[in-house]
Amino acid sequence: MLTCKSLLIKHEPAWDLATRHPFLDNCKSGTIQPGQFNTWLVQDYLFVTVFTRMAARLLAVAPVAHFDVLLAGLSALKDELNWFREKAAERRLKLNTPMQESCRRYCQFMEDVSLEPYAVQAAAFWAIELAYNQAWQLPGAMVKPYNEFAERWGNPGFTEYVKLLEKQANEALIAAVPEIQQRTERVFLEVAELEREFWEMAFAV
Ligand code: HMH
């Protein structure tokens, strides 16, 4: 039977590449270049605007029993978008900037995934949130000002939220026929690769 856990075990190498990157190690040590960090920040804001629409489409096809977790997620995204605007203003960054290719590809993926059945969408949504939950924690405590960013996705409340997303995705996957399970596996691997490319994009600046 396919579960979120089995995806992580089977595809550990791909998931490691999604969640460990020199970009994050350099945030931990404080040696990240401001240009690299600012590029990530602006592009991730643009990413989150599209991710919010994905969350809304997920809610639209979710069973009512899953509403609580998803509505809390949407509320957290409201705060996150406002927080991104604050962080960008502090750094005098312009948010109405074109998307870079890797960001654009990820956003296209999030639009395409909305055509998939609920189970696939739920697993994709979980994987995207888990990627940041793990990536920002794995290097260990980060120096200022990056500790605030690590805290946003690494805090215990966010970790708990990601566990609830996993539970809901598993509930949907249990009922899924083999073809849907295969599609979920493909989508999970796409998330892993898109995450890796997103770090590369910022790091290449
Ligand atoms: C690229 N993946 C990327 N950005 C984010 N903000 C998240 C995941 C959220 O969890």
mmCIF file of C-alpha atoms in Angstrom, residues 39-52 80-86 88 94-97 99 103 107 153 198:
data_model
loop_
_atom_site.group_PDB
_atom_site.id
_atom_site.type_symbol
_atom_site.label_atom_id
_atom_site.label_comp_id
_atom_site.label_asym_id
_atom_site.label_seq_id
_atom_site.Cartn_x
_atom_site.Cartn_y
_atom_site.Cartn_z
ATOM 1 C CA THR A 39 16.498 36.188 -5.130
ATOM 2 C CA TRP A 40 15.172 33.251 -3.151
ATOM 3 C CA LEU A 41 12.955 35.540 -1.058
ATOM 4 C CA VAL A 42 11.297 37.302 -3.993
ATOM 5 C CA GLN A 43 10.865 34.127 -6.030
ATOM 6 C CA ASP A 44 9.480 32.239 -3.031
ATOM 7 C CA TYR A 45 6.931 34.999 -2.440
ATOM 8 C CA LEU A 46 5.786 34.572 -6.043
ATOM 9 C CA PHE A 47 5.751 30.802 -5.506
ATOM 10 C CA VAL A 48 3.554 31.147 -2.395
ATOM 11 C CA THR A 49 0.973 33.255 -4.250
ATOM 12 C CA VAL A 50 0.487 30.342 -6.667
ATOM 13 C CA PHE A 51 0.728 27.761 -3.880
ATOM 14 C CA THR A 52 -2.152 29.575 -2.138
ATOM 15 C CA GLU A 80 2.913 34.038 5.364
ATOM 16 C CA LEU A 81 2.161 36.264 2.361
ATOM 17 C CA ASN A 82 2.000 39.327 4.622
ATOM 18 C CA TRP A 83 5.231 38.264 6.332
ATOM 19 C CA PHE A 84 6.955 37.928 2.944
ATOM 20 C CA ARG A 85 5.816 41.478 2.090
ATOM 21 C CA GLU A 86 7.328 42.723 5.365
ATOM 22 C CA ALA A 88 10.815 42.245 1.228
ATOM 23 C CA LYS A 94 10.481 44.717 -5.396
ATOM 24 C CA LEU A 95 7.942 41.904 -5.411
ATOM 25 C CA ASN A 96 6.411 42.573 -8.794
ATOM 26 C CA THR A 97 9.339 40.907 -10.478
ATOM 27 C CA MET A 99 9.353 34.682 -12.259
ATOM 28 C CA CYS A 103 9.856 29.147 -10.283
ATOM 29 C CA CYS A 107 4.046 27.110 -10.592
ATOM 30 C CA TRP A 153 8.956 26.429 8.472
ATOM 31 C CA PHE A 198 14.401 26.036 -6.801
#
